[in-house]
XYZ file of C-alpha atoms in Angstrom:
231
model
C 11.894 -5.295 -6.564
C 8.902 -6.457 -8.565
C 7.839 -9.731 -6.917
C 8.051 -11.252 -3.433
C 6.370 -14.045 -1.500
C 6.646 -15.984 1.778
C 6.780 -19.761 1.819
C 7.604 -22.933 3.709
C 10.516 -25.171 2.779
C 9.268 -28.679 1.983
C 12.529 -30.451 1.151
C 14.901 -31.386 -1.656
C 14.381 -33.683 -4.611
C 15.485 -33.900 -8.229
C 13.821 -33.400 -11.568
C 14.893 -33.992 -15.157
C 15.008 -31.400 -17.918
C 14.086 -32.000 -21.548
C 17.622 -33.280 -22.261
C 17.500 -35.802 -19.433
C 19.886 -33.896 -17.155
C 19.311 -34.229 -13.414
C 18.571 -30.949 -11.615
C 18.679 -30.871 -7.788
C 15.842 -28.687 -6.560
C 14.361 -27.450 -3.301
C 10.570 -27.479 -3.186
C 8.956 -24.514 -1.417
C 5.271 -24.117 -0.635
C 5.007 -20.462 -1.655
C 1.842 -18.751 -0.492
C -0.914 -18.073 -0.679
C -0.014 -14.798 1.015
C -2.377 -11.960 1.814
C -1.518 -8.267 1.638
C -2.028 -7.125 5.227
C -0.774 -3.554 4.933
C 0.414 -1.040 2.362
C 2.902 1.563 3.543
C 3.051 4.895 1.774
C 5.396 7.860 1.787
C 2.707 10.063 3.308
C 2.044 7.819 6.306
C 5.301 5.895 6.798
C 8.003 7.744 4.878
C 8.567 4.940 2.369
C 6.650 2.578 0.141
C 6.306 -1.139 0.941
C 3.785 -3.940 1.263
C 3.321 -6.294 4.188
C 2.495 -9.922 3.410
C 1.025 -12.482 5.794
C 1.509 -16.246 5.467
C 0.308 -19.278 7.376
C -3.051 -19.677 9.055
C -3.310 -19.333 12.830
C -5.393 -21.886 14.688
C -7.986 -19.810 16.512
C -8.503 -21.150 20.014
C -11.467 -19.423 21.615
C -11.322 -18.701 25.336
C -14.711 -18.402 27.040
C -13.658 -19.024 30.634
C -10.787 -18.311 32.963
C -10.017 -21.831 34.143
C -6.760 -22.914 35.700
C -3.821 -22.509 33.388
C -5.693 -20.305 30.938
C -4.865 -16.748 30.097
C -7.271 -14.312 31.741
C -8.778 -11.601 29.573
C -11.366 -8.940 30.119
C -14.980 -9.568 29.103
C -14.458 -7.326 26.096
C -12.043 -9.834 24.543
C -13.166 -13.114 26.104
C -14.219 -14.577 22.740
C -10.992 -13.675 20.938
C -8.208 -16.154 20.042
C -5.727 -16.617 22.864
C -2.710 -17.618 20.758
C -2.136 -14.242 19.111
C -1.120 -10.997 20.780
C -3.666 -8.241 21.142
C -1.661 -5.688 19.085
C -1.439 -8.156 16.191
C -5.110 -9.053 16.536
C -6.036 -5.390 16.322
C -3.733 -4.960 13.323
C -5.531 -7.709 11.400
C -9.036 -6.679 12.471
C -8.390 -3.106 11.375
C -7.930 -4.204 7.752
C -10.419 -7.093 7.993
C -7.805 -9.775 7.257
C -7.674 -13.185 8.924
C -4.741 -13.484 11.396
C -1.549 -14.921 9.911
C 1.372 -16.636 11.562
C 4.152 -14.866 9.670
C 4.398 -11.224 8.598
C 7.119 -9.892 6.300
C 7.594 -6.526 4.666
C 8.849 -6.013 1.112
C 9.680 -2.885 -0.821
C 8.266 -3.092 -4.317
C 8.635 -0.871 -7.342
C 4.936 0.037 -7.584
C 2.595 -0.284 -4.620
C -0.363 0.848 -6.720
C -0.532 -2.689 -8.117
C -1.509 -3.999 -4.668
C -4.507 -3.551 -2.412
C -5.126 -4.708 1.146
C -6.620 -8.175 1.036
C -5.054 -9.170 -2.292
C -3.769 -12.746 -2.516
C -0.242 -13.408 -3.795
C 0.308 -16.937 -5.082
C 3.183 -18.957 -6.474
C 2.285 -18.052 -10.050
C 3.569 -14.549 -9.352
C 6.905 -16.058 -10.385
C 7.703 -17.817 -13.656
C 10.105 -20.533 -14.744
C 13.560 -19.127 -15.351
C 13.244 -16.236 -12.869
C 16.335 -15.360 -10.870
C 15.549 -15.051 -7.165
C 17.077 -14.502 -3.724
C 15.900 -16.787 -0.921
C 16.225 -15.841 2.751
C 15.731 -18.198 5.680
C 16.980 -19.076 9.141
C 19.792 -21.619 9.029
C 19.758 -24.805 11.060
C 20.844 -24.304 14.670
C 23.809 -26.504 15.618
C 24.308 -25.425 19.209
C 27.746 -24.821 20.718
C 30.449 -25.942 18.298
C 34.231 -26.132 18.391
C 36.582 -24.391 15.988
C 36.906 -27.399 13.662
C 33.179 -27.666 13.016
C 32.526 -23.929 13.160
C 35.517 -22.545 11.235
C 37.050 -25.613 9.519
C 40.254 -25.455 11.567
C 42.829 -28.179 10.988
C 43.219 -30.673 13.827
C 46.533 -31.467 15.517
C 48.287 -34.814 15.469
C 47.573 -37.115 18.391
C 51.093 -38.502 18.790
C 54.425 -37.400 20.201
C 53.312 -35.170 23.008
C 50.503 -33.136 21.499
C 48.344 -33.948 24.531
C 44.528 -34.001 24.681
C 44.203 -30.834 22.572
C 43.864 -32.266 19.061
C 40.639 -30.388 18.422
C 41.452 -27.205 20.362
C 41.836 -23.779 18.836
C 45.484 -23.388 19.776
C 47.299 -20.180 20.636
C 45.436 -16.878 20.548
C 48.553 -15.169 19.184
C 48.727 -12.321 21.709
C 51.703 -11.429 23.916
C 52.632 -8.239 25.756
C 51.544 -6.315 22.688
C 48.569 -5.942 22.449
C 48.010 -8.090 25.589
C 44.520 -8.987 24.458
C 42.654 -11.055 21.908
C 41.642 -9.164 18.788
C 37.955 -8.716 18.113
C 36.627 -11.169 15.539
C 39.040 -13.936 16.503
C 37.691 -17.279 15.286
C 36.868 -19.319 18.366
C 34.377 -21.898 19.565
C 30.808 -20.686 20.051
C 27.233 -20.782 18.878
C 26.795 -22.065 15.340
C 23.815 -21.657 13.032
C 20.342 -20.238 13.685
C 21.237 -17.129 11.675
C 19.500 -15.209 8.910
C 21.007 -16.459 5.655
C 20.346 -15.273 2.099
C 21.282 -17.353 -0.942
C 21.428 -15.132 -4.004
C 20.850 -15.634 -7.696
C 19.001 -18.940 -7.577
C 16.757 -20.018 -10.433
C 13.105 -21.047 -10.534
C 12.941 -24.368 -12.380
C 9.267 -25.273 -12.140
C 5.983 -23.775 -10.902
C 2.983 -25.770 -9.695
C 0.362 -23.039 -9.392
C -2.413 -25.437 -8.416
C -0.567 -26.616 -5.293
C 1.396 -23.362 -4.700
C 4.762 -25.083 -5.120
C 7.979 -23.626 -6.493
C 10.968 -25.812 -7.420
C 14.204 -23.869 -6.962
C 17.503 -25.070 -8.380
C 20.001 -25.653 -5.579
C 19.844 -25.519 -1.804
C 17.779 -23.168 0.341
C 18.747 -22.219 3.916
C 16.932 -23.665 6.897
C 15.359 -26.967 7.924
C 12.395 -28.625 6.277
C 9.291 -26.809 7.454
C 11.181 -23.553 7.988
C 9.838 -20.214 6.766
C 11.613 -18.611 3.813
C 11.101 -15.463 1.765
C 11.519 -15.366 -2.000
C 12.097 -12.167 -3.940
C 13.617 -10.960 -7.204
C 17.377 -11.302 -7.339
C 19.324 -8.076 -6.854
C 22.045 -9.410 -9.172
C 19.828 -10.473 -12.065
């Protein structure tokens, strides 16, 4: 992997190419990201960089009023909406706290230093990328919505089971339901990667990347963009 960045999904729109063809694109606010840590073979057993994205609103706690988190005098002027281990992690490398941390393995870590800023112009138009995000959560769903089962007819004695899953297919052998059987259950809210997408346009001034096609997750969701493994 040569390039990687963290971003926020803005939404979908369409643009036109030089021939007038309509291209559906997803706009992602990519970066700026800061290099918060560099992992080496000597210290960690592998090489990688850790990027931070999204500013954290620093709420300063000076008292211990009702409903406020109590801290010792040593940390009474520290932000209360970030954990102490993370706060120490950022202070150790003198980097402002970030909301999202992601780790990426790159081909050459010598090109990065702690505190470096990675922006959208790290990518170029025409690059093939993989985008990873958390899909929309849809709650508890039946088999038709979750697995595209076919519904039953609602006439001639089918009963109130038109949208049910039907028989589980087990009898005295094996007298159980096989693991992996498609049934009703929780749908969405999973880590999803869409591979081999294409960067259509870069707006370096506003840190925006237009990606051809759909990107997983809701508008405002956090996504990671990296070089495609299939390119």
